[in-house]
CSV table of C-alpha atoms in Angstrom, one decimal:
chain,number,residue,atom,x,y,z
A,23,UNK,CA,-19.4,9.9,5.1
A,24,UNK,CA,-21.9,10.9,2.0
A,25,UNK,CA,-19.7,10.8,-0.9
A,26,UNK,CA,-22.9,12.1,-3.3
A,27,UNK,CA,-23.6,15.3,-2.1
A,28,UNK,CA,-21.6,18.3,-0.8
A,29,UNK,CA,-23.7,20.7,2.1
A,30,UNK,CA,-21.0,23.7,1.8
A,31,UNK,CA,-21.6,27.1,0.5
A,32,UNK,CA,-20.7,27.7,-3.3
A,33,UNK,CA,-17.6,28.7,-4.4
A,34,UNK,CA,-18.5,31.5,-6.5
A,35,UNK,CA,-20.5,32.9,-3.3
A,36,UNK,CA,-17.3,33.9,-1.8
A,37,UNK,CA,-16.4,36.7,-4.1
A,38,UNK,CA,-18.3,39.6,-5.4
A,39,UNK,CA,-17.2,40.6,-8.8
A,40,UNK,CA,-14.6,39.2,-11.5
A,41,UNK,CA,-11.5,40.3,-10.0
A,42,UNK,CA,-9.9,37.8,-7.1
A,43,UNK,CA,-8.0,40.8,-4.6
A,44,UNK,CA,-5.3,38.6,-1.7
A,45,UNK,CA,-8.5,38.5,0.3
A,46,UNK,CA,-10.4,37.3,-2.0
A,47,UNK,CA,-7.4,34.5,-2.4
A,48,UNK,CA,-7.9,33.5,1.4
A,49,UNK,CA,-11.0,33.3,1.4
A,50,UNK,CA,-10.9,31.5,-1.5
A,51,UNK,CA,-8.2,28.7,-0.9
A,52,UNK,CA,-10.2,28.5,2.9
A,53,UNK,CA,-12.8,27.3,1.3
A,54,UNK,CA,-11.3,24.6,-1.0
A,55,UNK,CA,-9.5,23.3,2.4
A,56,UNK,CA,-13.0,22.7,3.8
A,57,UNK,CA,-13.6,20.6,0.8
A,58,UNK,CA,-10.4,18.8,0.9
A,59,UNK,CA,-11.3,18.4,4.7
A,60,UNK,CA,-14.4,16.9,4.3
A,61,UNK,CA,-14.2,15.3,1.5
A,62,UNK,CA,-11.3,13.8,0.2
A,63,UNK,CA,-9.4,13.4,2.9
A,64,UNK,CA,-11.8,10.8,4.5
A,65,UNK,CA,-11.1,8.8,1.7
A,66,UNK,CA,-7.6,8.8,1.9
A,67,UNK,CA,-6.5,8.0,5.8
A,68,UNK,CA,-5.6,5.0,4.2
A,69,UNK,CA,-2.7,5.7,1.8
A,70,UNK,CA,-3.1,1.5,0.8
A,71,UNK,CA,-6.7,1.8,-0.8
A,72,UNK,CA,-6.6,3.6,-4.2
A,73,UNK,CA,-10.1,5.7,-4.8
A,74,UNK,CA,-11.9,3.6,-6.8
A,75,UNK,CA,-14.2,5.1,-10.0
A,76,UNK,CA,-17.2,5.3,-7.9
A,77,UNK,CA,-15.7,7.6,-5.3
A,78,UNK,CA,-14.3,9.8,-7.8
A,79,UNK,CA,-17.3,10.1,-9.8
A,80,UNK,CA,-18.6,11.3,-6.2
A,81,UNK,CA,-16.1,13.2,-5.7
A,82,UNK,CA,-16.3,15.0,-8.8
A,83,UNK,CA,-20.1,16.2,-8.2
A,84,UNK,CA,-19.1,17.3,-5.4
A,85,UNK,CA,-16.6,19.3,-6.9
A,86,UNK,CA,-19.2,20.9,-9.4
A,87,UNK,CA,-21.6,21.5,-6.6
A,88,UNK,CA,-19.2,23.2,-4.9
A,89,UNK,CA,-18.2,25.0,-7.9
A,90,UNK,CA,-14.7,23.7,-8.3
A,91,UNK,CA,-15.8,22.6,-11.4
A,92,UNK,CA,-17.9,24.6,-13.9
A,93,UNK,CA,-18.5,22.5,-17.1
A,94,UNK,CA,-22.1,25.0,-18.0
A,95,UNK,CA,-21.6,27.7,-19.5
A,96,UNK,CA,-22.4,30.6,-17.2
A,97,UNK,CA,-19.4,32.1,-16.0
A,98,UNK,CA,-18.0,30.7,-12.3
A,99,UNK,CA,-15.5,30.3,-10.1
A,100,UNK,CA,-13.7,27.5,-11.1
A,101,UNK,CA,-10.3,25.4,-12.0
A,102,UNK,CA,-8.6,27.2,-14.8
A,103,UNK,CA,-12.4,29.8,-15.2
A,104,UNK,CA,-10.5,32.7,-16.5
A,105,UNK,CA,-6.4,33.1,-17.2
A,106,UNK,CA,-7.3,37.1,-17.7
A,107,UNK,CA,-5.0,38.0,-14.9
A,108,UNK,CA,-7.6,38.7,-12.5
A,109,UNK,CA,-6.2,36.6,-10.2
A,110,UNK,CA,-7.1,33.5,-11.1
A,111,UNK,CA,-4.8,31.3,-12.0
A,112,UNK,CA,-3.2,31.7,-8.8
A,113,UNK,CA,-6.2,30.6,-7.1
A,114,UNK,CA,-5.8,27.5,-9.3
A,115,UNK,CA,-2.8,26.7,-9.2
A,116,UNK,CA,-2.5,26.9,-5.0
A,117,UNK,CA,-6.4,24.7,-5.3
A,118,UNK,CA,-4.4,22.2,-7.3
A,119,UNK,CA,-1.4,22.7,-4.6
A,120,UNK,CA,-3.9,22.1,-2.1
A,121,UNK,CA,-5.7,19.2,-3.1
A,122,UNK,CA,-2.4,17.4,-4.2
A,123,UNK,CA,-1.2,17.6,-0.7
A,124,UNK,CA,-4.8,14.9,0.1
A,125,UNK,CA,-5.0,13.4,-3.4
A,126,UNK,CA,-2.4,14.1,-6.4
A,127,UNK,CA,-4.4,11.9,-8.6
A,128,UNK,CA,-7.7,13.5,-7.1
A,129,UNK,CA,-6.0,16.8,-7.7
A,130,UNK,CA,-5.1,15.6,-11.2
A,131,UNK,CA,-8.1,14.3,-12.3
A,132,UNK,CA,-9.7,17.7,-10.9
A,133,UNK,CA,-7.2,19.8,-13.5
A,134,UNK,CA,-7.9,17.6,-16.3
A,135,UNK,CA,-11.8,18.1,-16.5
A,136,UNK,CA,-11.5,21.8,-15.6
A,137,UNK,CA,-8.9,21.9,-18.9
A,138,UNK,CA,-11.1,20.3,-21.1
A,139,UNK,CA,-13.6,23.2,-20.0
A,140,UNK,CA,-11.2,25.6,-20.6
A,141,UNK,CA,-10.1,24.2,-24.1
A,142,UNK,CA,-14.0,24.1,-25.0
A,143,UNK,CA,-14.4,27.7,-24.1
A,144,UNK,CA,-11.6,28.8,-26.2
A,145,UNK,CA,-12.8,27.5,-29.1
A,146,UNK,CA,-16.1,28.6,-29.2
A,147,UNK,CA,-17.7,25.8,-28.5
A,148,UNK,CA,-20.7,25.2,-26.1
A,149,UNK,CA,-20.4,23.2,-22.3
A,150,UNK,CA,-20.3,19.5,-23.8
A,151,UNK,CA,-20.2,16.0,-22.0
A,152,UNK,CA,-17.4,15.4,-19.7
A,153,UNK,CA,-13.9,15.3,-21.6
A,154,UNK,CA,-10.4,15.2,-21.7
A,155,UNK,CA,-7.6,16.9,-23.9
A,156,UNK,CA,-5.1,15.4,-25.1
A,157,UNK,CA,-2.0,17.2,-25.5
A,158,UNK,CA,0.8,14.4,-25.0
A,159,UNK,CA,2.0,13.1,-28.9
A,160,UNK,CA,3.4,10.0,-30.0
A,161,UNK,CA,6.9,10.8,-29.3
A,162,UNK,CA,8.3,13.4,-26.6
A,163,UNK,CA,7.9,17.1,-27.9
A,164,UNK,CA,8.2,16.8,-31.6
A,165,UNK,CA,11.7,18.0,-29.8
A,166,UNK,CA,12.1,21.6,-31.1
A,167,UNK,CA,10.1,21.7,-33.7
A,168,UNK,CA,6.9,22.1,-31.4
A,169,UNK,CA,8.3,25.5,-30.2
A,170,UNK,CA,8.4,26.7,-33.7
A,171,UNK,CA,5.1,25.5,-34.3
A,172,UNK,CA,3.7,27.6,-31.6
A,173,UNK,CA,6.3,30.8,-32.6
A,174,UNK,CA,5.0,30.7,-36.1
A,175,UNK,CA,8.2,30.5,-37.6
A,176,UNK,CA,8.9,28.3,-40.9
A,177,UNK,CA,8.8,24.3,-40.7
A,178,UNK,CA,11.0,22.7,-42.8
A,179,UNK,CA,11.4,19.2,-43.6
A,180,UNK,CA,12.1,17.8,-41.0
A,181,UNK,CA,9.9,19.6,-38.8
A,182,UNK,CA,7.5,18.9,-40.6
A,183,UNK,CA,8.1,15.0,-40.4
A,184,UNK,CA,8.3,15.5,-36.2
A,185,UNK,CA,5.1,16.7,-35.8
A,186,UNK,CA,3.3,14.6,-38.3
A,187,UNK,CA,5.2,12.2,-35.7
A,188,UNK,CA,3.6,13.7,-32.8
A,189,UNK,CA,0.2,15.2,-34.0
A,190,UNK,CA,-2.3,12.9,-34.6
A,191,UNK,CA,-2.8,13.2,-38.0
A,192,UNK,CA,-6.3,12.3,-39.7
A,193,UNK,CA,-6.2,10.1,-42.5
A,194,UNK,CA,-2.6,8.8,-41.9
A,195,UNK,CA,-1.8,5.4,-43.8
A,196,UNK,CA,0.2,4.0,-40.7
A,197,UNK,CA,-1.7,6.4,-37.9
A,198,UNK,CA,0.4,6.3,-34.7
A,199,UNK,CA,-1.2,5.6,-31.5
A,200,UNK,CA,-1.9,7.9,-28.9
A,201,UNK,CA,-1.2,7.9,-24.9
A,202,UNK,CA,-3.5,10.4,-22.4
A,203,UNK,CA,-4.7,9.9,-18.8
A,204,UNK,CA,-7.8,10.1,-17.0
A,205,UNK,CA,-10.3,8.7,-14.5
A,206,UNK,CA,-13.0,6.2,-16.5
A,207,UNK,CA,-16.0,9.0,-16.2
A,208,UNK,CA,-15.0,10.7,-19.5
A,209,UNK,CA,-17.0,10.8,-22.6
A,210,UNK,CA,-15.5,12.9,-25.0
A,211,UNK,CA,-11.6,13.2,-26.3
A,212,UNK,CA,-10.8,16.5,-27.5
A,213,UNK,CA,-7.6,16.2,-30.1
A,214,UNK,CA,-4.9,18.3,-31.4
A,215,UNK,CA,-5.2,17.8,-35.0
A,216,UNK,CA,-2.4,18.3,-37.8
A,217,UNK,CA,-2.7,18.0,-41.5
A,218,UNK,CA,-0.6,17.2,-44.4
A,219,UNK,CA,0.4,21.1,-44.8
A,220,UNK,CA,0.7,21.4,-40.8
A,221,UNK,CA,-2.1,22.8,-40.3
A,222,UNK,CA,-3.4,22.9,-36.6
A,223,UNK,CA,-7.0,22.1,-35.8
A,224,UNK,CA,-9.3,20.5,-33.2
A,225,UNK,CA,-11.4,18.0,-33.1
A,226,UNK,CA,-13.8,16.2,-30.5
A,227,UNK,CA,-14.2,12.7,-30.6
A,228,UNK,CA,-17.3,9.9,-29.2
A,229,UNK,CA,-15.7,7.6,-26.3
A,230,UNK,CA,-17.5,5.0,-28.0
A,231,UNK,CA,-16.1,6.0,-31.6
A,232,UNK,CA,-12.3,5.3,-30.3
A,233,UNK,CA,-10.1,2.0,-30.5
A,234,UNK,CA,-9.0,2.2,-26.4
A,235,UNK,CA,-7.4,0.0,-24.3
A,236,UNK,CA,-7.7,1.1,-20.7
A,237,UNK,CA,-4.1,0.6,-18.8
A,238,UNK,CA,-4.7,0.2,-15.6
A,239,UNK,CA,-1.1,-0.7,-14.1
A,240,UNK,CA,0.9,2.5,-14.3
A,241,UNK,CA,3.6,4.0,-12.4
A,242,UNK,CA,1.7,6.2,-10.1
A,243,UNK,CA,-1.8,8.7,-10.0
A,244,UNK,CA,-3.4,5.2,-9.3
A,245,UNK,CA,-6.7,6.9,-8.9
A,246,UNK,CA,-6.7,7.4,-13.1
A,247,UNK,CA,-6.0,5.1,-15.9
A,248,UNK,CA,-3.8,5.2,-18.9
A,249,UNK,CA,-5.6,5.2,-22.3
A,250,UNK,CA,-4.1,3.9,-25.4
A,251,UNK,CA,-5.4,4.8,-28.9
A,252,UNK,CA,-4.9,3.2,-31.9
A,253,UNK,CA,-6.4,5.3,-34.6
A,254,UNK,CA,-7.9,3.3,-37.8
A,255,UNK,CA,-7.3,5.1,-41.2
A,256,UNK,CA,-10.5,5.7,-41.1
A,257,UNK,CA,-10.5,8.8,-38.8
A,258,UNK,CA,-13.4,8.0,-36.3
A,259,UNK,CA,-16.7,10.7,-36.3
A,260,UNK,CA,-16.6,14.0,-35.1
A,261,UNK,CA,-18.0,15.8,-32.6
A,262,UNK,CA,-20.6,18.6,-34.1
A,263,UNK,CA,-19.6,21.7,-33.4
A,264,UNK,CA,-21.5,25.3,-33.2
A,265,UNK,CA,-18.7,27.1,-34.2
A,266,UNK,CA,-15.8,25.7,-36.1
A,267,UNK,CA,-12.4,25.6,-34.2
A,268,UNK,CA,-10.5,24.3,-37.7
A,269,UNK,CA,-8.7,28.4,-38.2
A,270,UNK,CA,-4.9,27.3,-37.4
A,271,UNK,CA,-4.0,30.6,-35.9
A,272,UNK,CA,-6.5,30.1,-32.5
A,273,UNK,CA,-6.1,26.1,-32.4
A,274,UNK,CA,-2.1,26.8,-32.0
A,275,UNK,CA,-3.2,30.3,-29.5
A,276,UNK,CA,-5.3,27.4,-27.5
A,277,UNK,CA,-3.2,24.8,-27.6
A,278,UNK,CA,-0.3,26.8,-26.2
A,279,UNK,CA,-2.5,27.8,-23.4
A,280,UNK,CA,-3.4,24.4,-22.4
A,281,UNK,CA,0.0,23.5,-22.9
A,282,UNK,CA,0.9,26.1,-20.3
A,283,UNK,CA,-1.3,25.6,-18.2
A,284,UNK,CA,-1.1,21.7,-17.9
A,285,UNK,CA,2.4,23.0,-17.2
A,286,UNK,CA,1.3,25.1,-14.2
A,287,UNK,CA,-1.0,22.7,-12.6
A,288,UNK,CA,1.8,20.0,-12.6
A,289,UNK,CA,4.5,21.9,-11.3
A,290,UNK,CA,1.5,22.9,-8.2
A,291,UNK,CA,0.4,19.2,-7.9
A,292,UNK,CA,3.8,18.2,-7.3
A,293,UNK,CA,4.3,20.3,-5.2
A,294,UNK,CA,1.2,19.4,-2.9
A,295,UNK,CA,2.7,15.7,-2.6
A,296,UNK,CA,5.4,16.6,-1.9
A,297,UNK,CA,4.3,19.2,1.0
A,298,UNK,CA,1.4,15.7,2.2
A,299,UNK,CA,4.8,13.4,2.2
A,300,UNK,CA,7.1,16.1,4.0
A,301,UNK,CA,4.1,16.5,6.8
A,302,UNK,CA,4.1,12.9,7.2
A,303,UNK,CA,7.8,13.1,7.9
A,304,UNK,CA,7.4,15.5,10.2
A,305,UNK,CA,5.2,13.6,12.1
A,306,UNK,CA,6.5,10.3,12.4
A,307,UNK,CA,9.8,11.5,13.1
A,308,UNK,CA,8.8,13.5,16.0
A,309,UNK,CA,7.6,10.7,17.2
A,310,UNK,CA,10.2,7.6,16.2
A,311,UNK,CA,12.8,7.8,19.1
A,312,UNK,CA,16.3,6.3,19.2
A,313,UNK,CA,19.4,6.9,21.4
A,314,UNK,CA,17.0,8.0,23.7
A,315,UNK,CA,15.5,11.3,22.0
A,316,UNK,CA,13.4,12.1,18.7
A,317,UNK,CA,15.2,10.6,15.4
A,318,UNK,CA,14.2,14.7,14.1
A,319,UNK,CA,17.2,15.3,16.1
A,320,UNK,CA,19.4,13.7,14.7
A,321,UNK,CA,21.9,15.3,12.3
A,322,UNK,CA,21.2,13.3,9.7
A,323,UNK,CA,17.6,13.8,9.7
A,324,UNK,CA,18.0,17.3,10.1
A,325,UNK,CA,19.2,17.1,6.6
A,326,UNK,CA,16.8,15.2,4.8
A,327,UNK,CA,13.8,17.1,6.1
A,328,UNK,CA,15.9,20.4,5.5
A,329,UNK,CA,17.0,19.4,1.8
A,330,UNK,CA,12.9,18.8,1.1
A,331,UNK,CA,11.4,21.5,3.0
A,332,UNK,CA,14.4,23.4,0.6
A,333,UNK,CA,12.6,21.9,-2.5
A,334,UNK,CA,9.1,22.7,-1.8
A,335,UNK,CA,10.1,26.4,-0.6
A,336,UNK,CA,11.3,27.1,-3.9
A,337,UNK,CA,9.0,25.2,-5.6
A,338,UNK,CA,5.7,27.3,-4.4
A,339,UNK,CA,7.7,30.2,-4.4
A,340,UNK,CA,8.4,29.4,-8.4
A,341,UNK,CA,4.8,28.3,-8.9
A,342,UNK,CA,3.4,31.3,-7.3
A,343,UNK,CA,5.6,33.4,-9.1
A,344,UNK,CA,4.3,31.9,-12.5
A,345,UNK,CA,1.0,32.2,-11.5
A,346,UNK,CA,1.6,35.8,-11.7
A,347,UNK,CA,2.6,36.3,-15.0
A,348,UNK,CA,1.0,37.9,-17.6
A,349,UNK,CA,-0.8,35.1,-19.3
A,350,UNK,CA,0.7,35.2,-23.0
A,351,UNK,CA,2.4,33.2,-25.0
A,352,UNK,CA,5.6,35.0,-24.3
A,353,UNK,CA,5.4,33.5,-20.8
A,354,UNK,CA,5.4,30.0,-21.9
A,355,UNK,CA,9.3,29.8,-22.2
A,356,UNK,CA,9.6,30.8,-18.5
A,357,UNK,CA,6.9,28.5,-17.7
A,358,UNK,CA,8.7,25.7,-19.7
A,359,UNK,CA,12.0,26.5,-18.4
A,360,UNK,CA,10.5,26.2,-14.5
A,361,UNK,CA,8.6,22.9,-15.2
A,362,UNK,CA,12.1,21.2,-16.9
A,363,UNK,CA,14.1,21.9,-13.7
A,364,UNK,CA,11.8,21.5,-10.8
A,365,UNK,CA,10.1,18.0,-11.0
A,366,UNK,CA,13.6,16.4,-11.0
A,367,UNK,CA,14.1,18.3,-6.9
A,368,UNK,CA,10.1,17.2,-6.1
A,369,UNK,CA,10.8,13.6,-7.0
A,370,UNK,CA,14.7,13.9,-4.8
A,371,UNK,CA,12.3,15.6,-1.7
A,372,UNK,CA,9.7,13.0,-2.5
A,373,UNK,CA,12.4,10.7,-1.7
A,374,UNK,CA,14.2,12.0,0.9
A,375,UNK,CA,10.5,12.6,3.0
A,376,UNK,CA,10.6,8.3,2.1
A,377,UNK,CA,13.7,7.6,4.2
A,378,UNK,CA,13.2,9.4,7.0
A,379,UNK,CA,10.5,6.6,7.6
A,380,UNK,CA,13.7,4.1,7.2
A,381,UNK,CA,12.0,0.4,5.3
A,382,UNK,CA,8.5,1.7,7.1
A,383,UNK,CA,8.5,4.0,4.0
A,384,UNK,CA,8.3,1.5,1.3
A,385,UNK,CA,5.5,-0.3,2.6
A,386,UNK,CA,1.8,0.9,1.1
A,387,UNK,CA,0.5,1.5,4.8
A,388,UNK,CA,2.6,4.9,5.2
A,389,UNK,CA,1.7,6.3,2.0
A,390,UNK,CA,5.3,8.2,0.9
A,391,UNK,CA,6.0,5.4,-1.7
A,392,UNK,CA,3.0,5.9,-3.6
A,393,UNK,CA,4.0,10.2,-3.0
A,394,UNK,CA,7.3,9.3,-4.8
A,395,UNK,CA,5.4,6.8,-7.5
A,396,UNK,CA,2.9,9.7,-8.2
A,397,UNK,CA,6.0,12.5,-8.4
A,398,UNK,CA,8.1,10.4,-10.7
A,399,UNK,CA,4.2,9.7,-12.7
A,400,UNK,CA,4.0,13.6,-13.2
A,401,UNK,CA,7.3,14.3,-13.9
A,402,UNK,CA,7.1,12.0,-17.6
A,403,UNK,CA,4.1,13.6,-18.5
A,404,UNK,CA,3.6,15.9,-21.6
A,405,UNK,CA,7.5,16.4,-22.0
A,406,UNK,CA,10.4,15.0,-19.7
A,407,UNK,CA,13.0,17.5,-18.6
A,408,UNK,CA,14.6,16.4,-21.5
A,409,UNK,CA,11.8,17.1,-24.1
A,410,UNK,CA,11.5,20.8,-22.1
A,411,UNK,CA,15.2,21.7,-22.1
A,412,UNK,CA,15.1,21.1,-25.9
A,413,UNK,CA,11.4,22.8,-27.2
A,414,UNK,CA,13.4,25.9,-24.6
A,415,UNK,CA,16.6,25.5,-26.4
A,416,UNK,CA,14.9,26.4,-29.6
A,417,UNK,CA,12.0,29.0,-28.4
A,418,UNK,CA,14.9,31.1,-27.0
A,419,UNK,CA,16.3,30.9,-30.4
A,420,UNK,CA,15.7,34.5,-32.1
A,421,UNK,CA,12.3,36.0,-32.1
């Protein structure tokens, strides 16, 4: 297969205007499915082999030509293109779930790229080079203090201390390192910054100006790397932007929106990965025979498969319902609440699928152990379940 050229139709040719009907949604997702079958699945035919940087860059070029990613200033039909209630959140969540059925790492990479473009549009910045958004701070989610900041509640001295531990604070005497996850081919880092008055703004930093270390031995999502950035006492040079993004309320709104989309993406990707594992388990248990019958006829195996599909149906329903919510800050608490509960379920379901293969499930060649690792990894990104619950406790505490 030629990994440098997509010869299918462009995604934005599938609809006539900006609104998405149910028919449009089915048509768009069918095109995404065709893209996955042609371009992604051949690269993951052997689960023990990780998609390399060059192959992932080729997939990114194809996704851009297809219209699934849209880094340019012109309106398109890609992931996180529009969140104005016209169905694009439903499309984006569905597309990421579908891509994750082939590869959770590729889906996460596409989400990261699309989220960078989304934040640029929110801030009024012109399209730029491939960007990564660093939403995850130094320590957890600043407990309940992040919720207080996003709800514009008065901040206490303890809140300020927690937030300054969490966000990048330019000019701090002992700046704390930040971790973020991305593929190899990014060029700019988009970072929310907090000043000494706890006013939020955004900055864009060129990759070559950052003191970075790539950590390649992360638990899951092998297609990407964990990047460790240790800022110095002198902040790196900011990439000039044509429009100022320093206004606090606009910066907070952009962060809240990106935080919400990230949560919805992580749920969708985890669900897609578990669906992949369940499909593998169903295929194996229909072929493997013991006691004169396929093992899917045995009660213990039936229960494991049933528990997995029960989680899948529940999480998919919740993911679809979240995508139908009005995209507003008031919906963030609901999204966080769902994410706090579903990741443990997804991790358990991924493990159930692995267990149906017995000892073979632990072998890299089966692909199930990677799905377990990927879901464990997704569970930890931008807030563990308990950190999200701490956030939620304050979000629901008063107006």
